[in-house]
Short mmCIF file of C-alpha atoms and ligand atoms in Angstrom, two decimals:
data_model
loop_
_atom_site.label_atom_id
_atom_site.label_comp_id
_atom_site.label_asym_id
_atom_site.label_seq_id
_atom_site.Cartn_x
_atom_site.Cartn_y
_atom_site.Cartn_z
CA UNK A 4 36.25 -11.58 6.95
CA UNK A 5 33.09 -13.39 6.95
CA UNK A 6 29.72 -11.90 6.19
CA UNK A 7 27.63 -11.45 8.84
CA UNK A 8 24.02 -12.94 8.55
CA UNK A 9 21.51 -10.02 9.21
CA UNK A 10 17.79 -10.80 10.83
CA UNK A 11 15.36 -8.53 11.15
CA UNK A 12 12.55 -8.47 13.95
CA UNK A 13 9.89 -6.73 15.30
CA UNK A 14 11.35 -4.22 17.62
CA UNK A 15 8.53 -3.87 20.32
CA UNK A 16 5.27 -5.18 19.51
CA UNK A 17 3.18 -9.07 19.88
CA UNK A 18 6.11 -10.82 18.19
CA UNK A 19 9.46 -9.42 19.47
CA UNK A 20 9.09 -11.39 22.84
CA UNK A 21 8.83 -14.83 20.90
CA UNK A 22 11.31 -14.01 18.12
CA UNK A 23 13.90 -13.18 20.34
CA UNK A 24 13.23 -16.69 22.39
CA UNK A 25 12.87 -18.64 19.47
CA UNK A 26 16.44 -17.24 18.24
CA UNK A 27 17.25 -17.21 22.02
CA UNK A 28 16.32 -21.14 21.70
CA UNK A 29 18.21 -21.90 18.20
CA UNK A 30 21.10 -21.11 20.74
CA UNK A 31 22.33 -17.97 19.20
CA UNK A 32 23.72 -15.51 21.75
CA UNK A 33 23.25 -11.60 22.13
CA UNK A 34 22.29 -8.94 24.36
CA UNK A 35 19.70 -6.43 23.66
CA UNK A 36 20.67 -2.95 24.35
CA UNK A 37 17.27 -0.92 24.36
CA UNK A 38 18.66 2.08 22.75
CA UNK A 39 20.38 0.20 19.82
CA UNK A 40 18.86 -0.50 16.30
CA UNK A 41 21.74 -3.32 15.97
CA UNK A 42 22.07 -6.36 18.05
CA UNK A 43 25.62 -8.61 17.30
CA UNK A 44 25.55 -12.37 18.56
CA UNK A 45 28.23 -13.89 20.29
CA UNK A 46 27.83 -17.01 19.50
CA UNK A 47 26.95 -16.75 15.20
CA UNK A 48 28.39 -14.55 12.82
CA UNK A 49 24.31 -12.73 12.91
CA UNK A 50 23.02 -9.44 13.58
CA UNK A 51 20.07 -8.54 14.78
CA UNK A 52 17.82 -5.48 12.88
CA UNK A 53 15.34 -4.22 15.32
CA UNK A 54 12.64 -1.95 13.45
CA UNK A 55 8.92 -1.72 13.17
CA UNK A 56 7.22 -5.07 11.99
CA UNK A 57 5.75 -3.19 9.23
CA UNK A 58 9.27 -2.57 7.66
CA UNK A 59 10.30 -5.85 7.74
CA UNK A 60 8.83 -7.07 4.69
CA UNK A 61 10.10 -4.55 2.23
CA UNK A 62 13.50 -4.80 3.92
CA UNK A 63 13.94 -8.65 3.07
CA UNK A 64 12.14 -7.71 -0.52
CA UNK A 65 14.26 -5.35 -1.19
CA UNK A 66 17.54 -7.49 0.32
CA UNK A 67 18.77 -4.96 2.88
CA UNK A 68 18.32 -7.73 5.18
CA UNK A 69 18.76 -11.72 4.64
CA UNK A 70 15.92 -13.04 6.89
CA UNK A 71 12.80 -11.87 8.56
CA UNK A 72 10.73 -12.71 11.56
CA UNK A 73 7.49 -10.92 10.85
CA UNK A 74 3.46 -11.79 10.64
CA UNK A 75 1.96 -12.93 7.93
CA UNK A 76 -0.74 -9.75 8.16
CA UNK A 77 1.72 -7.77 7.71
CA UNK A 78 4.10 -9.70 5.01
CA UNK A 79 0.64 -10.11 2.54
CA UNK A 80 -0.42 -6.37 3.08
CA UNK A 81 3.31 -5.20 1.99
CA UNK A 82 3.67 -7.95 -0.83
CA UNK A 83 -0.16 -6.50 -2.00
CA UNK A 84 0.72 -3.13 -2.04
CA UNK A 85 4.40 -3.72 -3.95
CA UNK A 86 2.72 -5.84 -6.31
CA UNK A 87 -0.25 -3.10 -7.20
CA UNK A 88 2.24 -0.50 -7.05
CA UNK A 89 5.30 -3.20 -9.57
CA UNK A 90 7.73 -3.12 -6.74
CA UNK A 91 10.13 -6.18 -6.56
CA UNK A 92 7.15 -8.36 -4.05
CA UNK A 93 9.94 -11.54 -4.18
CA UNK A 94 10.86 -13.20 -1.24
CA UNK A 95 11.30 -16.99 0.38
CA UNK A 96 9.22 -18.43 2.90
CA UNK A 97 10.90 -20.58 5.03
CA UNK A 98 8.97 -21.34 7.88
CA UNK A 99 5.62 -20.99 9.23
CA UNK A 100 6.46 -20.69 12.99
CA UNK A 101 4.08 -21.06 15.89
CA UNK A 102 3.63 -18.05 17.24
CA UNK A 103 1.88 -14.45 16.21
CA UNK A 104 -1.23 -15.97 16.14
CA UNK A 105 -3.98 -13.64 15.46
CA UNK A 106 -6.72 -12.45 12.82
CA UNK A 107 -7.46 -9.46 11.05
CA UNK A 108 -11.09 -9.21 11.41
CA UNK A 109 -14.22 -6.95 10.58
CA UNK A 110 -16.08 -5.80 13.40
CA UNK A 111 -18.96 -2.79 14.01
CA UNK A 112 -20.13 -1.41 17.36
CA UNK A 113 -22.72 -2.92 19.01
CA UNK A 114 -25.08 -1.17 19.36
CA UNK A 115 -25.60 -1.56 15.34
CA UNK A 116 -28.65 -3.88 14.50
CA UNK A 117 -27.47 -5.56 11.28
CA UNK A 118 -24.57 -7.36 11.69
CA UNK A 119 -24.40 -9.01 8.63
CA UNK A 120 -22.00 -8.41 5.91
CA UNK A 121 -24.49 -6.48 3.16
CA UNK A 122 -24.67 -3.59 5.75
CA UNK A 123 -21.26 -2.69 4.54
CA UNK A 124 -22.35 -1.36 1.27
CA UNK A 125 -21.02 1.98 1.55
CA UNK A 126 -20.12 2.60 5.03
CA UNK A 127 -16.04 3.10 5.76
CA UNK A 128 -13.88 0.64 7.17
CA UNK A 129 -11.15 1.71 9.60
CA UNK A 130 -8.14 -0.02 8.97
CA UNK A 131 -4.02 -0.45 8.47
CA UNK A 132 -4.70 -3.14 6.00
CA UNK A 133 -6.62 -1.58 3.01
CA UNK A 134 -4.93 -4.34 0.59
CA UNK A 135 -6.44 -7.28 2.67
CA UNK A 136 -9.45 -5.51 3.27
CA UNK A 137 -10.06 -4.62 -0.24
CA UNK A 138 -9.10 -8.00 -1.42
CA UNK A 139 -11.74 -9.71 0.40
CA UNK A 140 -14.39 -6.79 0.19
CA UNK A 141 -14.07 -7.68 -3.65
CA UNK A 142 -14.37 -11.47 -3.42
CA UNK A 143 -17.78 -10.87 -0.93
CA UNK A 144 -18.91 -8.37 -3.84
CA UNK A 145 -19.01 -5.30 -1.09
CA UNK A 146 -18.25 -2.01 -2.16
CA UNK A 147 -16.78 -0.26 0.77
CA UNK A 148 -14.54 2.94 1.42
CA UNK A 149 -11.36 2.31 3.95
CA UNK A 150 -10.26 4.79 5.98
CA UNK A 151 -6.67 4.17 6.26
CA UNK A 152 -5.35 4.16 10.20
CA UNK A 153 -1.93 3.46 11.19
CA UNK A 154 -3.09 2.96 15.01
CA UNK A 155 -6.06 3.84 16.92
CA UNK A 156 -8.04 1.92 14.37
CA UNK A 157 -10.89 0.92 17.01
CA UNK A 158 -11.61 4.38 18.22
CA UNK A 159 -12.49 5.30 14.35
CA UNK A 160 -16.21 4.79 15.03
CA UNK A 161 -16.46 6.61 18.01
CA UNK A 162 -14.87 9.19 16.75
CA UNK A 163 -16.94 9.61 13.91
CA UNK A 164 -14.24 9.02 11.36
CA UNK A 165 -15.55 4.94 10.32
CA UNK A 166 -19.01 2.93 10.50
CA UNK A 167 -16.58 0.05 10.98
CA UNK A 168 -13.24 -1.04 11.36
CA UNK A 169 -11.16 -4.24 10.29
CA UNK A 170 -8.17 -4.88 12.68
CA UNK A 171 -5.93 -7.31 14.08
CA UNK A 172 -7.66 -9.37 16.80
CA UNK A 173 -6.16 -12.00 19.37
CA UNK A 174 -7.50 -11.70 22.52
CA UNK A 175 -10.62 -9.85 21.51
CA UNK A 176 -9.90 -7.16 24.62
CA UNK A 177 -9.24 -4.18 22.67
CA UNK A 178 -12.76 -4.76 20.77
CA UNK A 179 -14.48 -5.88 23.65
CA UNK A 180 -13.30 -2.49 25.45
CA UNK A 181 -14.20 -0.31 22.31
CA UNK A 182 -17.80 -1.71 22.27
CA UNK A 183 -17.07 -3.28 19.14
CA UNK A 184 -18.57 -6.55 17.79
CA UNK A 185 -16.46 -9.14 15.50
CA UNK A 186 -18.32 -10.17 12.37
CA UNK A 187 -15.83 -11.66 10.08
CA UNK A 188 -12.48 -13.08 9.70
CA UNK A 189 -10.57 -11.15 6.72
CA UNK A 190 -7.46 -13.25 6.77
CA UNK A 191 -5.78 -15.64 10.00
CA UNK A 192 -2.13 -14.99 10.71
CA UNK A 193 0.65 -16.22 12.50
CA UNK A 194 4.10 -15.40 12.59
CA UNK A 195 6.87 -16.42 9.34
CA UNK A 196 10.24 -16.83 9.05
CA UNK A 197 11.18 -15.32 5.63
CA UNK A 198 14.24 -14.78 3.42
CA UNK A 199 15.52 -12.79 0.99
CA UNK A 200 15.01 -13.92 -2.98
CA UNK A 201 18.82 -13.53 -3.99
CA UNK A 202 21.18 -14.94 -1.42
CA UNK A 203 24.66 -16.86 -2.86
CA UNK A 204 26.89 -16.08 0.39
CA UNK A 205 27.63 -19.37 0.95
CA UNK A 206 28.70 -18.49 4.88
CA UNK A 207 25.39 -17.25 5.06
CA UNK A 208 23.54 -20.60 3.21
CA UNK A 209 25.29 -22.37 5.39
CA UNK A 210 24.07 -20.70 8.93
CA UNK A 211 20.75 -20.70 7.46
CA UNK A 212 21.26 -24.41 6.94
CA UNK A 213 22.53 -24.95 10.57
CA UNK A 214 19.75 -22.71 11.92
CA UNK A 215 16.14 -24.54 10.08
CA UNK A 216 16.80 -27.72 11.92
CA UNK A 217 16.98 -26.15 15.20
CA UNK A 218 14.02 -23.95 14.13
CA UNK A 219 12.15 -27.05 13.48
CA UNK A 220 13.09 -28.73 16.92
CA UNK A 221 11.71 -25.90 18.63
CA UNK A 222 8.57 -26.03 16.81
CA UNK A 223 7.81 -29.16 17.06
CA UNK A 224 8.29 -29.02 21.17
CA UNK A 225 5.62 -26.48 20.99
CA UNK A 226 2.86 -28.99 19.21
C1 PRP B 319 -3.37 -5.08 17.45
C2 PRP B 319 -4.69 -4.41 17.12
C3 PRP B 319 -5.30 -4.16 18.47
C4 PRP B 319 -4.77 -5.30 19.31
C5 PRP B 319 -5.78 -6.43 19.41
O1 PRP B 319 -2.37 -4.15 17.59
O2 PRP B 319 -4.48 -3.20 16.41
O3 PRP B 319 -4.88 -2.93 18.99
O4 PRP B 319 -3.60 -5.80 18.64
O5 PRP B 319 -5.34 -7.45 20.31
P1 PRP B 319 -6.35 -8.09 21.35
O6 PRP B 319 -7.47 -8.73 20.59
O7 PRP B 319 -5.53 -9.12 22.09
O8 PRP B 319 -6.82 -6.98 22.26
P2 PRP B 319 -0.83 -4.60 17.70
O9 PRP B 319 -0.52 -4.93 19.12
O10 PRP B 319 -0.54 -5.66 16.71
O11 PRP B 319 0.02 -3.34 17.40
P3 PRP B 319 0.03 -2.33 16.17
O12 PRP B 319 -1.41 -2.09 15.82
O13 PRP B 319 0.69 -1.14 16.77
O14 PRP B 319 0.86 -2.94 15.06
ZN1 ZN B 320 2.59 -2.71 13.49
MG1 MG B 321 -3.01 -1.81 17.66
#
C-alpha cells in the first residue's frame, strides 16, 4: 500500500481559511467534516491533521507529521523554546507562502504618557510569545518580566495582571478596542509551508515534488 502523505493545519484560527484554499488550489480534493481531527483527499494519497496552530511545529519537529502549514510566530516561538529546553528544533522550510500576514507587536494603553521603549524597564509584558519577546527585550537591553497568556493577552492591563502586552497584530482592531497603543514591532510573520527533517518515502518525495510547483503557481498569481 502506499504511504499516505500527512499535512497538518491550523484547525480554526487566521490561517485555516487560506491553507485549506491554497491546498484546495494545488487541486487536491477532500471534504472537511467539522467533527473530525482527520481529513483524507480524494484526489492524493494526503491526509489532512487538523489541530491547534501552536502544535504544528513540534508535530513536524518531532515527525508525527510530514508537512506543516503554520505561521512563522508561531514556528520561531516553538523552535526557541525546543532549542532552550535541547529538544530536536530540526525542520525544512519549504516555502514562504503569502498569506498569515501579521506582527507580533508591543503595545501599552493609552492613556500611558511615555511611549517609548525605556519605560519598559521593569513593568510586565502580557504575552503567548515569551521566547520572541525575550529575544528582542535582550537585543534592546530591556529588562522586563512576561506574564505568560495563552489568550486574552490584551485584557492583561486592564485587568491588572500586565503594564503591557506584546501580541499578534493584523488589523490593529483588537488593540484599538482594548485602548491599547502599538509601539514596536517584535518580529513580522506570515504564513510557511514546512517539512519534516527526515523524510526517505520516496511516494511521499515525490507528491511533495508534484505539489511545490503548483504551490509556486498559486503564489505567484497572488503578487
Ligand atoms: C490574534 C491576537 C489578537 C488578534 C489581533 O489572535 O491575539 O487577538 O489576533 O488581530 P487584529 O489586529 O486583526 O485585531 P489570533 O486570532 O491569532 O488567535 P489566537 O490568539 O487564539 O492564536
Ligand atoms: Zn494560536
Ligand atoms: Mg487572540
Amino acid at each position: 500500500m502506499t504511504s499516505r502523505l500527512t499535512i497538518a493545519i491550523q484547525k480554526s484560527g487566521r490561517l485555516s481559511k487560506e491553507s485549506l484554499a491554497l491546498l484546495k488550489a494545488c487541486g487536491v480534493k477532500f471534504s472537511i467534516n467539522d467533527a473530525r481531527l482527520i481529513a483524507h483527499s480524494t484526489s492524493h494519497n494526503i491526509d489532512l491533521l487538523r489541530v491547534r496552530d501552536d502544535d504544528i511545529p513540534g508535530l513536524v519537529m518531532d515527525g508525527v507529521v510530514d508537512l506543516g502549514l503554520v505561521g512563522e510566530n508561531v514556528l520561531e516561538e516553538a523552535r526557541l523554546e525546543r532549542e532552550a529546553t535541547a529538544m530536536n528544533a530540526n525542520f525544512v522550510a519549504l516555502r514562504s507562502l503569502e498569506f498569515g500576514h501579521c506582527r507580533l507587536s508591543l503595545a501599552v494603553p493609552k492613556e500611558a504618557q511615555e511611549r517609548g521603549l525605556a519605560q519598559l524597564n521593569g513593568a510586565r509584558i502580557a504575552t503567548t510569545y515569551p521566547r520572541l519577546l525575550q529575544r528582542y527585550l535582550q537585543q534592546q537591553q530591556i529588562a522586563a518580566r512576561s506574564v505568560v497568556l495563552t489568550g486574552s493577552v490584551e485584557v492583561a492591563p486592564r485587568a491588572g495582571l500586565a503594564d503591557a502586552v506584546c501580541d499578534l497584530v493584523s488589523t490593529g482592531a483588537t488593540l484599538e478596542a482594548n485602548g491599547l497603543v502599538e509601539t514596536d514591532v517584535v518580529f513580522r510573520s506570515q504564513a510557511q509551508l514546512i517539512q519534516t527533517a527526515e523524510l526517505s518515502d520516496p511516494n511521499k518525495l515525490a507528491l511533495i515534488n508534484q505539489l511545490l510547483p503548483r504551490v509556486d503557481g498559486v503564489q505567484l498569481a497572488k503578487e
